Amino acid sequence: MRSTVIAALCSLLVVPVALPAQVATPRLDSIARRIVAAAKYATFVTVDAAGRPQVRTVQPRTPGADWMVWFATNPRTRKVQEVTRRASVALHYFDPVTESYVAITGRARVVRDRATRDAHWDPAWTAFYPDRDKGVVLIGVEAERIEVVSPRLGVDSDATTWRPQAFAPKPLVPKSKRDTMRSVPRHP
């Protein structure tokens, strides 16, 4: 009897926490793509030699089916040096209309060869890079994790921890083949 009373009293102390419904990965992918498409620019985050985050705005192409993200930059920028030194990066997209965001973490590489640059070139970049032979490189970001927050689109974070819902995109190229394609060394 006493254990029943204690169990009943303890049950009164436990407050149920409503967890957000986990959105299925294909739908989460679709919502993430909608948010990214609505954001013309993204915030690109690297880490400098002293371990400090470095943040800037970039104009990336729409991610491919494998969530590979490409953008152009001047080859003499600090972001090129930082990506070469440490490939771990982040991209952040924000859509003010739906008050939603997508955060991508992954590995970046600097691409200098003309054929790859031409394959991933966005015509919107031409005005900024008239010398496509020497005045531009591309940075490709291979997404490893994608976080999505969009209460208006039905993607809520955890009510207690605010941890966003996330997924890992499925690469189109097998891992063993991707590793041989890297142009920069892997860093922890």
PDB file of N, CA and C in Angstrom, residues 46-102:
ATOM      1  N   THR A  46      33.882  30.097 -41.259  1.00  0.00           N
ATOM      2  CA  THR A  46      35.114  29.323 -41.251  1.00  0.00           C
ATOM      3  C   THR A  46      35.790  29.560 -39.901  1.00  0.00           C
ATOM      4  N   VAL A  47      36.960  28.945 -39.712  1.00  0.00           N
ATOM      5  CA  VAL A  47      37.742  29.153 -38.493  1.00  0.00           C
ATOM      6  C   VAL A  47      39.133  29.608 -38.909  1.00  0.00           C
ATOM      7  N   ASP A  48      39.623  30.710 -38.302  1.00  0.00           N
ATOM      8  CA  ASP A  48      40.945  31.227 -38.665  1.00  0.00           C
ATOM      9  C   ASP A  48      42.061  30.463 -37.941  1.00  0.00           C
ATOM     10  N   ALA A  49      43.300  30.845 -38.205  1.00  0.00           N
ATOM     11  CA  ALA A  49      44.464  30.144 -37.641  1.00  0.00           C
ATOM     12  C   ALA A  49      44.494  30.199 -36.116  1.00  0.00           C
ATOM     13  N   ALA A  50      43.880  31.229 -35.530  1.00  0.00           N
ATOM     14  CA  ALA A  50      43.853  31.356 -34.073  1.00  0.00           C
ATOM     15  C   ALA A  50      42.644  30.646 -33.443  1.00  0.00           C
ATOM     16  N   GLY A  51      41.829  29.986 -34.271  1.00  0.00           N
ATOM     17  CA  GLY A  51      40.675  29.269 -33.758  1.00  0.00           C
ATOM     18  C   GLY A  51      39.426  30.115 -33.603  1.00  0.00           C
ATOM     19  N   ARG A  52      39.441  31.341 -34.121  1.00  0.00           N
ATOM     20  CA  ARG A  52      38.276  32.232 -34.027  1.00  0.00           C
ATOM     21  C   ARG A  52      37.357  32.033 -35.228  1.00  0.00           C
ATOM     22  N   PRO A  53      36.039  32.040 -35.009  1.00  0.00           N
ATOM     23  CA  PRO A  53      35.115  31.955 -36.145  1.00  0.00           C
ATOM     24  C   PRO A  53      35.208  33.216 -36.999  1.00  0.00           C
ATOM     25  N   GLN A  54      35.130  33.044 -38.301  1.00  0.00           N
ATOM     26  CA  GLN A  54      35.112  34.149 -39.250  1.00  0.00           C
ATOM     27  C   GLN A  54      33.827  34.034 -40.064  1.00  0.00           C
ATOM     28  N   VAL A  55      33.081  35.120 -40.152  1.00  0.00           N
ATOM     29  CA  VAL A  55      31.749  35.097 -40.728  1.00  0.00           C
ATOM     30  C   VAL A  55      31.644  36.114 -41.847  1.00  0.00           C
ATOM     31  N   ARG A  56      31.012  35.691 -42.961  1.00  0.00           N
ATOM     32  CA  ARG A  56      30.771  36.607 -44.066  1.00  0.00           C
ATOM     33  C   ARG A  56      29.561  36.137 -44.868  1.00  0.00           C
ATOM     34  N   THR A  57      29.033  37.042 -45.693  1.00  0.00           N
ATOM     35  CA  THR A  57      27.892  36.740 -46.542  1.00  0.00           C
ATOM     36  C   THR A  57      28.400  36.277 -47.902  1.00  0.00           C
ATOM     37  N   VAL A  58      27.778  35.226 -48.444  1.00  0.00           N
ATOM     38  CA  VAL A  58      28.119  34.718 -49.771  1.00  0.00           C
ATOM     39  C   VAL A  58      26.831  34.544 -50.573  1.00  0.00           C
ATOM     40  N   GLN A  59      26.999  34.418 -51.891  1.00  0.00           N
ATOM     41  CA  GLN A  59      25.863  34.207 -52.788  1.00  0.00           C
ATOM     42  C   GLN A  59      26.009  32.827 -53.440  1.00  0.00           C
ATOM     43  N   PRO A  60      25.546  31.785 -52.759  1.00  0.00           N
ATOM     44  CA  PRO A  60      25.728  30.434 -53.295  1.00  0.00           C
ATOM     45  C   PRO A  60      24.687  30.069 -54.351  1.00  0.00           C
ATOM     46  N   ARG A  61      25.040  29.082 -55.144  1.00  0.00           N
ATOM     47  CA  ARG A  61      24.068  28.471 -56.050  1.00  0.00           C
ATOM     48  C   ARG A  61      23.093  27.646 -55.213  1.00  0.00           C
ATOM     49  N   THR A  62      21.971  27.315 -55.799  1.00  0.00           N
ATOM     50  CA  THR A  62      21.026  26.419 -55.144  1.00  0.00           C
ATOM     51  C   THR A  62      21.706  25.060 -54.964  1.00  0.00           C
ATOM     52  N   PRO A  63      21.623  24.460 -53.794  1.00  0.00           N
ATOM     53  CA  PRO A  63      22.275  23.159 -53.576  1.00  0.00           C
ATOM     54  C   PRO A  63      21.761  22.102 -54.546  1.00  0.00           C
ATOM     55  N   GLY A  64      22.649  21.171 -54.892  1.00  0.00           N
ATOM     56  CA  GLY A  64      22.265  20.059 -55.744  1.00  0.00           C
ATOM     57  C   GLY A  64      21.460  19.027 -54.966  1.00  0.00           C
ATOM     58  N   ALA A  65      21.102  17.947 -55.639  1.00  0.00           N
ATOM     59  CA  ALA A  65      20.326  16.874 -55.011  1.00  0.00           C
ATOM     60  C   ALA A  65      21.062  16.287 -53.813  1.00  0.00           C
ATOM     61  N   ASP A  66      22.400  16.344 -53.831  1.00  0.00           N
ATOM     62  CA  ASP A  66      23.216  15.802 -52.734  1.00  0.00           C
ATOM     63  C   ASP A  66      23.554  16.862 -51.688  1.00  0.00           C
ATOM     64  N   TRP A  67      22.977  18.053 -51.822  1.00  0.00           N
ATOM     65  CA  TRP A  67      23.209  19.186 -50.927  1.00  0.00           C
ATOM     66  C   TRP A  67      24.634  19.731 -51.011  1.00  0.00           C
ATOM     67  N   MET A  68      25.300  19.528 -52.130  1.00  0.00           N
ATOM     68  CA  MET A  68      26.597  20.175 -52.365  1.00  0.00           C
ATOM     69  C   MET A  68      26.292  21.631 -52.698  1.00  0.00           C
ATOM     70  N   VAL A  69      26.962  22.553 -52.011  1.00  0.00           N
ATOM     71  CA  VAL A  69      26.731  23.987 -52.188  1.00  0.00           C
ATOM     72  C   VAL A  69      27.982  24.598 -52.805  1.00  0.00           C
ATOM     73  N   TRP A  70      27.806  25.435 -53.827  1.00  0.00           N
ATOM     74  CA  TRP A  70      28.924  26.081 -54.524  1.00  0.00           C
ATOM     75  C   TRP A  70      28.769  27.587 -54.483  1.00  0.00           C
ATOM     76  N   PHE A  71      29.889  28.295 -54.300  1.00  0.00           N
ATOM     77  CA  PHE A  71      29.897  29.745 -54.472  1.00  0.00           C
ATOM     78  C   PHE A  71      31.285  30.185 -54.936  1.00  0.00           C
ATOM     79  N   ALA A  72      31.316  31.352 -55.551  1.00  0.00           N
ATOM     80  CA  ALA A  72      32.562  31.897 -56.106  1.00  0.00           C
ATOM     81  C   ALA A  72      33.168  32.892 -55.124  1.00  0.00           C
ATOM     82  N   THR A  73      34.491  33.036 -55.213  1.00  0.00           N
ATOM     83  CA  THR A  73      35.181  34.033 -54.398  1.00  0.00           C
ATOM     84  C   THR A  73      36.509  34.391 -55.029  1.00  0.00           C
ATOM     85  N   ASN A  74      37.073  35.486 -54.575  1.00  0.00           N
ATOM     86  CA  ASN A  74      38.396  35.928 -54.980  1.00  0.00           C
ATOM     87  C   ASN A  74      39.418  34.947 -54.395  1.00  0.00           C
ATOM     88  N   PRO A  75      40.390  34.493 -55.187  1.00  0.00           N
ATOM     89  CA  PRO A  75      41.344  33.514 -54.662  1.00  0.00           C
ATOM     90  C   PRO A  75      42.257  34.044 -53.557  1.00  0.00           C
ATOM     91  N   ARG A  76      42.292  35.364 -53.358  1.00  0.00           N
ATOM     92  CA  ARG A  76      43.172  35.950 -52.341  1.00  0.00           C
ATOM     93  C   ARG A  76      42.447  36.248 -51.021  1.00  0.00           C
ATOM     94  N   THR A  77      41.215  35.805 -50.887  1.00  0.00           N
ATOM     95  CA  THR A  77      40.468  36.094 -49.655  1.00  0.00           C
ATOM     96  C   THR A  77      40.902  35.187 -48.508  1.00  0.00           C
ATOM     97  N   ARG A  78      40.613  35.647 -47.309  1.00  0.00           N
ATOM     98  CA  ARG A  78      40.955  34.853 -46.129  1.00  0.00           C
ATOM     99  C   ARG A  78      40.155  33.563 -46.076  1.00  0.00           C
ATOM    100  N   LYS A  79      38.931  33.565 -46.629  1.00  0.00           N
ATOM    101  CA  LYS A  79      38.129  32.331 -46.591  1.00  0.00           C
ATOM    102  C   LYS A  79      38.808  31.203 -47.359  1.00  0.00           C
ATOM    103  N   VAL A  80      39.509  31.537 -48.444  1.00  0.00           N
ATOM    104  CA  VAL A  80      40.238  30.513 -49.202  1.00  0.00           C
ATOM    105  C   VAL A  80      41.360  29.933 -48.341  1.00  0.00           C
ATOM    106  N   GLN A  81      42.097  30.799 -47.663  1.00  0.00           N
ATOM    107  CA  GLN A  81      43.172  30.334 -46.771  1.00  0.00           C
ATOM    108  C   GLN A  81      42.601  29.482 -45.634  1.00  0.00           C
ATOM    109  N   GLU A  82      41.475  29.918 -45.072  1.00  0.00           N
ATOM    110  CA  GLU A  82      40.886  29.210 -43.928  1.00  0.00           C
ATOM    111  C   GLU A  82      40.324  27.849 -44.330  1.00  0.00           C
ATOM    112  N   VAL A  83      39.686  27.764 -45.494  1.00  0.00           N
ATOM    113  CA  VAL A  83      39.168  26.484 -45.971  1.00  0.00           C
ATOM    114  C   VAL A  83      40.315  25.533 -46.288  1.00  0.00           C
ATOM    115  N   THR A  84      41.399  26.066 -46.846  1.00  0.00           N
ATOM    116  CA  THR A  84      42.560  25.235 -47.159  1.00  0.00           C
ATOM    117  C   THR A  84      43.183  24.667 -45.884  1.00  0.00           C
ATOM    118  N   ARG A  85      43.204  25.489 -44.832  1.00  0.00           N
ATOM    119  CA  ARG A  85      43.790  25.067 -43.552  1.00  0.00           C
ATOM    120  C   ARG A  85      42.861  24.122 -42.777  1.00  0.00           C
ATOM    121  N   ARG A  86      41.564  24.424 -42.782  1.00  0.00           N
ATOM    122  CA  ARG A  86      40.602  23.627 -42.002  1.00  0.00           C
ATOM    123  C   ARG A  86      39.293  23.559 -42.778  1.00  0.00           C
ATOM    124  N   ALA A  87      38.936  22.380 -43.221  1.00  0.00           N
ATOM    125  CA  ALA A  87      37.799  22.201 -44.123  1.00  0.00           C
ATOM    126  C   ALA A  87      36.434  22.248 -43.429  1.00  0.00           C
ATOM    127  N   SER A  88      36.365  22.171 -42.113  1.00  0.00           N
ATOM    128  CA  SER A  88      35.084  22.194 -41.400  1.00  0.00           C
ATOM    129  C   SER A  88      34.493  23.598 -41.442  1.00  0.00           C
ATOM    130  N   VAL A  89      33.273  23.708 -41.990  1.00  0.00           N
ATOM    131  CA  VAL A  89      32.632  25.013 -42.181  1.00  0.00           C
ATOM    132  C   VAL A  89      31.141  24.913 -41.869  1.00  0.00           C
ATOM    133  N   ALA A  90      30.484  26.069 -41.902  1.00  0.00           N
ATOM    134  CA  ALA A  90      29.027  26.117 -41.746  1.00  0.00           C
ATOM    135  C   ALA A  90      28.451  27.159 -42.696  1.00  0.00           C
ATOM    136  N   LEU A  91      27.245  26.902 -43.151  1.00  0.00           N
ATOM    137  CA  LEU A  91      26.452  27.859 -43.928  1.00  0.00           C
ATOM    138  C   LEU A  91      25.129  28.051 -43.201  1.00  0.00           C
ATOM    139  N   HIS A  92      24.638  29.282 -43.187  1.00  0.00           N
ATOM    140  CA  HIS A  92      23.375  29.582 -42.520  1.00  0.00           C
ATOM    141  C   HIS A  92      22.506  30.385 -43.480  1.00  0.00           C
ATOM    142  N   TYR A  93      21.285  29.913 -43.713  1.00  0.00           N
ATOM    143  CA  TYR A  93      20.311  30.594 -44.568  1.00  0.00           C
ATOM    144  C   TYR A  93      19.137  31.026 -43.702  1.00  0.00           C
ATOM    145  N   PHE A  94      18.624  32.242 -43.923  1.00  0.00           N
ATOM    146  CA  PHE A  94      17.482  32.728 -43.162  1.00  0.00           C
ATOM    147  C   PHE A  94      16.442  33.289 -44.119  1.00  0.00           C
ATOM    148  N   ASP A  95      15.199  32.876 -43.942  1.00  0.00           N
ATOM    149  CA  ASP A  95      14.072  33.401 -44.708  1.00  0.00           C
ATOM    150  C   ASP A  95      13.234  34.268 -43.773  1.00  0.00           C
ATOM    151  N   PRO A  96      13.287  35.599 -43.942  1.00  0.00           N
ATOM    152  CA  PRO A  96      12.537  36.470 -43.027  1.00  0.00           C
ATOM    153  C   PRO A  96      11.023  36.369 -43.181  1.00  0.00           C
ATOM    154  N   VAL A  97      10.534  35.974 -44.334  1.00  0.00           N
ATOM    155  CA  VAL A  97       9.092  35.883 -44.550  1.00  0.00           C
ATOM    156  C   VAL A  97       8.482  34.796 -43.666  1.00  0.00           C
ATOM    157  N   THR A  98       9.118  33.629 -43.610  1.00  0.00           N
ATOM    158  CA  THR A  98       8.588  32.536 -42.784  1.00  0.00           C
ATOM    159  C   THR A  98       9.302  32.433 -41.435  1.00  0.00           C
ATOM    160  N   GLU A  99      10.263  33.333 -41.192  1.00  0.00           N
ATOM    161  CA  GLU A  99      11.061  33.311 -39.965  1.00  0.00           C
ATOM    162  C   GLU A  99      11.646  31.918 -39.736  1.00  0.00           C
ATOM    163  N   SER A 100      12.281  31.403 -40.773  1.00  0.00           N
ATOM    164  CA  SER A 100      12.826  30.049 -40.780  1.00  0.00           C
ATOM    165  C   SER A 100      14.311  30.092 -41.083  1.00  0.00           C
ATOM    166  N   TYR A 101      15.028  29.065 -40.613  1.00  0.00           N
ATOM    167  CA  TYR A 101      16.431  28.989 -41.001  1.00  0.00           C
ATOM    168  C   TYR A 101      16.872  27.568 -41.268  1.00  0.00           C
ATOM    169  N   VAL A 102      17.944  27.471 -42.058  1.00  0.00           N
ATOM    170  CA  VAL A 102      18.622  26.215 -42.341  1.00  0.00           C
ATOM    171  C   VAL A 102      20.083  26.429 -42.016  1.00  0.00           C
TER     172      VAL A 102
END
